[in-house]
Amino acid sequence: MDVKSLEVWYQKDHRKLPFRETKNPYIIWISEIMLQQTQVESVLPFFVRFIKKYPTVKDLAFTEEETLQKDVEGLGYYRRFRNMHLAAKKIMSDYQGIFPNKYKELIELPGIGKYTAGAIMSIAYNMPFSALDGNVIRVLSRYLGISDDMRLEKNRKKLDLINQENIECATPYIYTQAMMELGALICKPKNPKCDMCPIQEHCFAYTNDQIESLPVLSKLKEKKIFEYITLILHTENGYFLRKRDEELLKNMYEYPQFEAESIYSVLSELENQDVSIELLDSRQLNYQHVFTHQIWKINVYHVKVLSGKLDDWILVEKQRIKDIPMAIAHRKIKLI
Ligand code: SF4
């Protein structure tokens, strides 16, 4: 690959993002975790607030998990932030708060995989470690004309070796960021700007008119659909909510919901558990939320609790609801 042209282009044309103008490994780590599955534009306001509130790994380690969850509410994929919190605590306990600078130490921290470890090693420490993400996969598949299915781990591993060879002939902190930036700005999934591309001259896909067909990514499995009856449980002193213990959205609050055919089967299920409720409004309000692997169809009913409660229901005052961490799937439900 024409690494030199790529690096010259990056140094001249890259966006001045706050996490690209630093070699602080803590800041680079936070940005890489936030950028997982999330667009730069969505991440930026969160990132700026986050670094202001948690300028060091120590500040992050000592915050409450619920406070942290509230601070990142809206970004989705909340497990990454639970892992981030655990990793910060481990850096405090095992490394006296000093960010590790060895790959084998980074890779053992919760939530840091090969990609994130490679990004931190190359960008913060200028060490030649590959950081292969979706952008880099697209650029390399097109540039080299590789038509292997990149959903398969074995094919990504082969590409990772090629990326490793490239970075060993480059300036690591520039190469990694240049590949990310090229994938984000120029070699985009649709309508890449090949006429502005610094590596166009030897690009296989461009020369052979195969841009649309590369990279090869086999179809993902269909998303599973869940249909819920979701209850807004009014009481004299607020609402009953529930703190999730399922892996998806773990520890986020939600309005209690049931996989049931109708509101009437929920009413009788609750009756059997000595909970008596009455419908405040028999109209059902429908919401939908799409996750990576599943879709929630949420049918909302406003009800009044007359007596009883389930063990995992937690009473939350109305004015506190905006302050607790809640997934967007339920945050968008309008209260009456
Ligand atoms: S020439 Fe086009 S397809 Fe090839 S790497 Fe550049 S932007 Fe991507």
PDB file of N, CA and C in Angstrom, residues 198-240:
ATOM      1  N   PRO A 198      -6.335   9.363  -1.563  1.00  0.00           N
ATOM      2  CA  PRO A 198      -4.874   9.410  -1.719  1.00  0.00           C
ATOM      3  C   PRO A 198      -4.263   8.085  -2.192  1.00  0.00           C
ATOM      4  N   ILE A 199      -5.016   6.988  -2.141  1.00  0.00           N
ATOM      5  CA  ILE A 199      -4.442   5.699  -2.569  1.00  0.00           C
ATOM      6  C   ILE A 199      -5.175   5.136  -3.795  1.00  0.00           C
ATOM      7  N   GLN A 200      -5.828   6.046  -4.504  1.00  0.00           N
ATOM      8  CA  GLN A 200      -6.626   5.608  -5.654  1.00  0.00           C
ATOM      9  C   GLN A 200      -5.797   4.917  -6.734  1.00  0.00           C
ATOM     10  N   GLU A 201      -4.557   5.387  -6.943  1.00  0.00           N
ATOM     11  CA  GLU A 201      -3.756   4.931  -8.094  1.00  0.00           C
ATOM     12  C   GLU A 201      -3.632   3.408  -8.168  1.00  0.00           C
ATOM     13  N   HIS A 202      -3.442   2.749  -7.020  1.00  0.00           N
ATOM     14  CA  HIS A 202      -3.259   1.289  -7.059  1.00  0.00           C
ATOM     15  C   HIS A 202      -4.456   0.547  -6.478  1.00  0.00           C
ATOM     16  N   CYS A 203      -5.587   1.208  -6.425  1.00  0.00           N
ATOM     17  CA  CYS A 203      -6.752   0.559  -5.798  1.00  0.00           C
ATOM     18  C   CYS A 203      -7.395  -0.433  -6.775  1.00  0.00           C
ATOM     19  N   PHE A 204      -7.508  -1.696  -6.355  1.00  0.00           N
ATOM     20  CA  PHE A 204      -8.072  -2.748  -7.203  1.00  0.00           C
ATOM     21  C   PHE A 204      -9.543  -2.451  -7.530  1.00  0.00           C
ATOM     22  N   ALA A 205     -10.323  -2.131  -6.522  1.00  0.00           N
ATOM     23  CA  ALA A 205     -11.768  -1.945  -6.732  1.00  0.00           C
ATOM     24  C   ALA A 205     -12.024  -0.780  -7.686  1.00  0.00           C
ATOM     25  N   TYR A 206     -11.264   0.290  -7.540  1.00  0.00           N
ATOM     26  CA  TYR A 206     -11.443   1.452  -8.405  1.00  0.00           C
ATOM     27  C   TYR A 206     -11.067   1.105  -9.846  1.00  0.00           C
ATOM     28  N   THR A 207      -9.907   0.475  -9.995  1.00  0.00           N
ATOM     29  CA  THR A 207      -9.410   0.145 -11.334  1.00  0.00           C
ATOM     30  C   THR A 207     -10.318  -0.862 -12.028  1.00  0.00           C
ATOM     31  N   ASN A 208     -10.865  -1.797 -11.261  1.00  0.00           N
ATOM     32  CA  ASN A 208     -11.655  -2.883 -11.871  1.00  0.00           C
ATOM     33  C   ASN A 208     -13.164  -2.699 -11.700  1.00  0.00           C
ATOM     34  N   ASP A 209     -13.554  -1.492 -11.326  1.00  0.00           N
ATOM     35  CA  ASP A 209     -14.975  -1.180 -11.190  1.00  0.00           C
ATOM     36  C   ASP A 209     -15.716  -2.178 -10.278  1.00  0.00           C
ATOM     37  N   GLN A 210     -15.139  -2.417  -9.107  1.00  0.00           N
ATOM     38  CA  GLN A 210     -15.773  -3.378  -8.189  1.00  0.00           C
ATOM     39  C   GLN A 210     -16.077  -2.749  -6.820  1.00  0.00           C
ATOM     40  N   ILE A 211     -16.190  -1.427  -6.828  1.00  0.00           N
ATOM     41  CA  ILE A 211     -16.384  -0.736  -5.546  1.00  0.00           C
ATOM     42  C   ILE A 211     -17.675  -1.186  -4.859  1.00  0.00           C
ATOM     43  N   GLU A 212     -18.743  -1.310  -5.659  1.00  0.00           N
ATOM     44  CA  GLU A 212     -20.046  -1.653  -5.066  1.00  0.00           C
ATOM     45  C   GLU A 212     -20.051  -3.051  -4.454  1.00  0.00           C
ATOM     46  N   SER A 213     -19.228  -3.962  -5.013  1.00  0.00           N
ATOM     47  CA  SER A 213     -19.312  -5.364  -4.561  1.00  0.00           C
ATOM     48  C   SER A 213     -18.337  -5.687  -3.431  1.00  0.00           C
ATOM     49  N   LEU A 214     -17.520  -4.727  -3.030  1.00  0.00           N
ATOM     50  CA  LEU A 214     -16.551  -4.979  -1.951  1.00  0.00           C
ATOM     51  C   LEU A 214     -16.774  -3.983  -0.797  1.00  0.00           C
ATOM     52  N   PRO A 215     -16.581  -4.360   0.431  1.00  0.00           N
ATOM     53  CA  PRO A 215     -16.216  -5.702   0.892  1.00  0.00           C
ATOM     54  C   PRO A 215     -17.403  -6.669   0.820  1.00  0.00           C
ATOM     55  N   VAL A 216     -17.106  -7.971   0.816  1.00  0.00           N
ATOM     56  CA  VAL A 216     -18.167  -8.972   0.836  1.00  0.00           C
ATOM     57  C   VAL A 216     -18.555  -9.217   2.298  1.00  0.00           C
ATOM     58  N   LEU A 217     -19.845  -9.010   2.585  1.00  0.00           N
ATOM     59  CA  LEU A 217     -20.360  -9.235   3.956  1.00  0.00           C
ATOM     60  C   LEU A 217     -21.651 -10.041   3.822  1.00  0.00           C
ATOM     61  N   SER A 218     -21.630 -11.293   4.271  1.00  0.00           N
ATOM     62  CA  SER A 218     -22.827 -12.130   4.128  1.00  0.00           C
ATOM     63  C   SER A 218     -23.962 -11.556   4.964  1.00  0.00           C
ATOM     64  N   LYS A 219     -25.172 -11.908   4.590  1.00  0.00           N
ATOM     65  CA  LYS A 219     -26.362 -11.316   5.254  1.00  0.00           C
ATOM     66  C   LYS A 219     -26.420 -11.670   6.731  1.00  0.00           C
ATOM     67  N   LEU A 220     -26.812 -10.701   7.535  1.00  0.00           N
ATOM     68  CA  LEU A 220     -26.987 -10.974   8.971  1.00  0.00           C
ATOM     69  C   LEU A 220     -28.292 -11.734   9.195  1.00  0.00           C
ATOM     70  N   LYS A 221     -28.344 -12.465  10.309  1.00  0.00           N
ATOM     71  CA  LYS A 221     -29.592 -13.163  10.653  1.00  0.00           C
ATOM     72  C   LYS A 221     -30.706 -12.141  10.872  1.00  0.00           C
ATOM     73  N   GLU A 222     -31.932 -12.552  10.583  1.00  0.00           N
ATOM     74  CA  GLU A 222     -33.080 -11.661  10.825  1.00  0.00           C
ATOM     75  C   GLU A 222     -33.153 -11.288  12.307  1.00  0.00           C
ATOM     76  N   LYS A 223     -33.578 -10.066  12.570  1.00  0.00           N
ATOM     77  CA  LYS A 223     -33.722  -9.654  13.977  1.00  0.00           C
ATOM     78  C   LYS A 223     -34.924 -10.362  14.605  1.00  0.00           C
ATOM     79  N   LYS A 224     -34.774 -10.753  15.871  1.00  0.00           N
ATOM     80  CA  LYS A 224     -35.882 -11.397  16.565  1.00  0.00           C
ATOM     81  C   LYS A 224     -36.851 -10.322  17.065  1.00  0.00           C
ATOM     82  N   ILE A 225     -38.133 -10.586  16.917  1.00  0.00           N
ATOM     83  CA  ILE A 225     -39.124  -9.587  17.348  1.00  0.00           C
ATOM     84  C   ILE A 225     -39.744 -10.001  18.680  1.00  0.00           C
ATOM     85  N   PHE A 226     -39.744  -9.079  19.635  1.00  0.00           N
ATOM     86  CA  PHE A 226     -40.392  -9.310  20.928  1.00  0.00           C
ATOM     87  C   PHE A 226     -41.578  -8.362  21.049  1.00  0.00           C
ATOM     88  N   GLU A 227     -42.701  -8.910  21.457  1.00  0.00           N
ATOM     89  CA  GLU A 227     -43.895  -8.082  21.635  1.00  0.00           C
ATOM     90  C   GLU A 227     -44.175  -7.965  23.122  1.00  0.00           C
ATOM     91  N   TYR A 228     -44.177  -6.742  23.647  1.00  0.00           N
ATOM     92  CA  TYR A 228     -44.354  -6.546  25.082  1.00  0.00           C
ATOM     93  C   TYR A 228     -45.621  -5.762  25.409  1.00  0.00           C
ATOM     94  N   ILE A 229     -46.214  -6.122  26.532  1.00  0.00           N
ATOM     95  CA  ILE A 229     -47.209  -5.266  27.166  1.00  0.00           C
ATOM     96  C   ILE A 229     -46.422  -4.537  28.262  1.00  0.00           C
ATOM     97  N   THR A 230     -46.383  -3.231  28.162  1.00  0.00           N
ATOM     98  CA  THR A 230     -45.552  -2.438  29.079  1.00  0.00           C
ATOM     99  C   THR A 230     -46.472  -1.570  29.937  1.00  0.00           C
ATOM    100  N   LEU A 231     -46.251  -1.624  31.241  1.00  0.00           N
ATOM    101  CA  LEU A 231     -47.171  -0.937  32.149  1.00  0.00           C
ATOM    102  C   LEU A 231     -46.546   0.314  32.758  1.00  0.00           C
ATOM    103  N   ILE A 232     -47.247   1.420  32.637  1.00  0.00           N
ATOM    104  CA  ILE A 232     -46.873   2.619  33.395  1.00  0.00           C
ATOM    105  C   ILE A 232     -47.709   2.539  34.668  1.00  0.00           C
ATOM    106  N   LEU A 233     -47.047   2.175  35.759  1.00  0.00           N
ATOM    107  CA  LEU A 233     -47.748   1.839  37.004  1.00  0.00           C
ATOM    108  C   LEU A 233     -47.848   3.069  37.901  1.00  0.00           C
ATOM    109  N   HIS A 234     -48.970   3.748  37.831  1.00  0.00           N
ATOM    110  CA  HIS A 234     -49.172   4.955  38.645  1.00  0.00           C
ATOM    111  C   HIS A 234     -49.479   4.568  40.094  1.00  0.00           C
ATOM    112  N   THR A 235     -48.880   5.301  41.032  1.00  0.00           N
ATOM    113  CA  THR A 235     -49.267   5.167  42.441  1.00  0.00           C
ATOM    114  C   THR A 235     -49.403   6.584  43.007  1.00  0.00           C
ATOM    115  N   GLU A 236     -49.814   6.677  44.244  1.00  0.00           N
ATOM    116  CA  GLU A 236     -49.941   7.996  44.889  1.00  0.00           C
ATOM    117  C   GLU A 236     -48.609   8.726  44.914  1.00  0.00           C
ATOM    118  N   ASN A 237     -47.520   7.970  45.068  1.00  0.00           N
ATOM    119  CA  ASN A 237     -46.203   8.586  45.305  1.00  0.00           C
ATOM    120  C   ASN A 237     -45.230   8.492  44.135  1.00  0.00           C
ATOM    121  N   GLY A 238     -45.711   8.132  42.986  1.00  0.00           N
ATOM    122  CA  GLY A 238     -44.811   8.031  41.842  1.00  0.00           C
ATOM    123  C   GLY A 238     -45.156   6.813  41.001  1.00  0.00           C
ATOM    124  N   TYR A 239     -44.132   6.238  40.378  1.00  0.00           N
ATOM    125  CA  TYR A 239     -44.344   5.093  39.485  1.00  0.00           C
ATOM    126  C   TYR A 239     -43.510   3.915  39.968  1.00  0.00           C
ATOM    127  N   PHE A 240     -44.026   2.712  39.715  1.00  0.00           N
ATOM    128  CA  PHE A 240     -43.196   1.532  39.929  1.00  0.00           C
ATOM    129  C   PHE A 240     -42.384   1.282  38.663  1.00  0.00           C
TER     130      PHE A 240
END
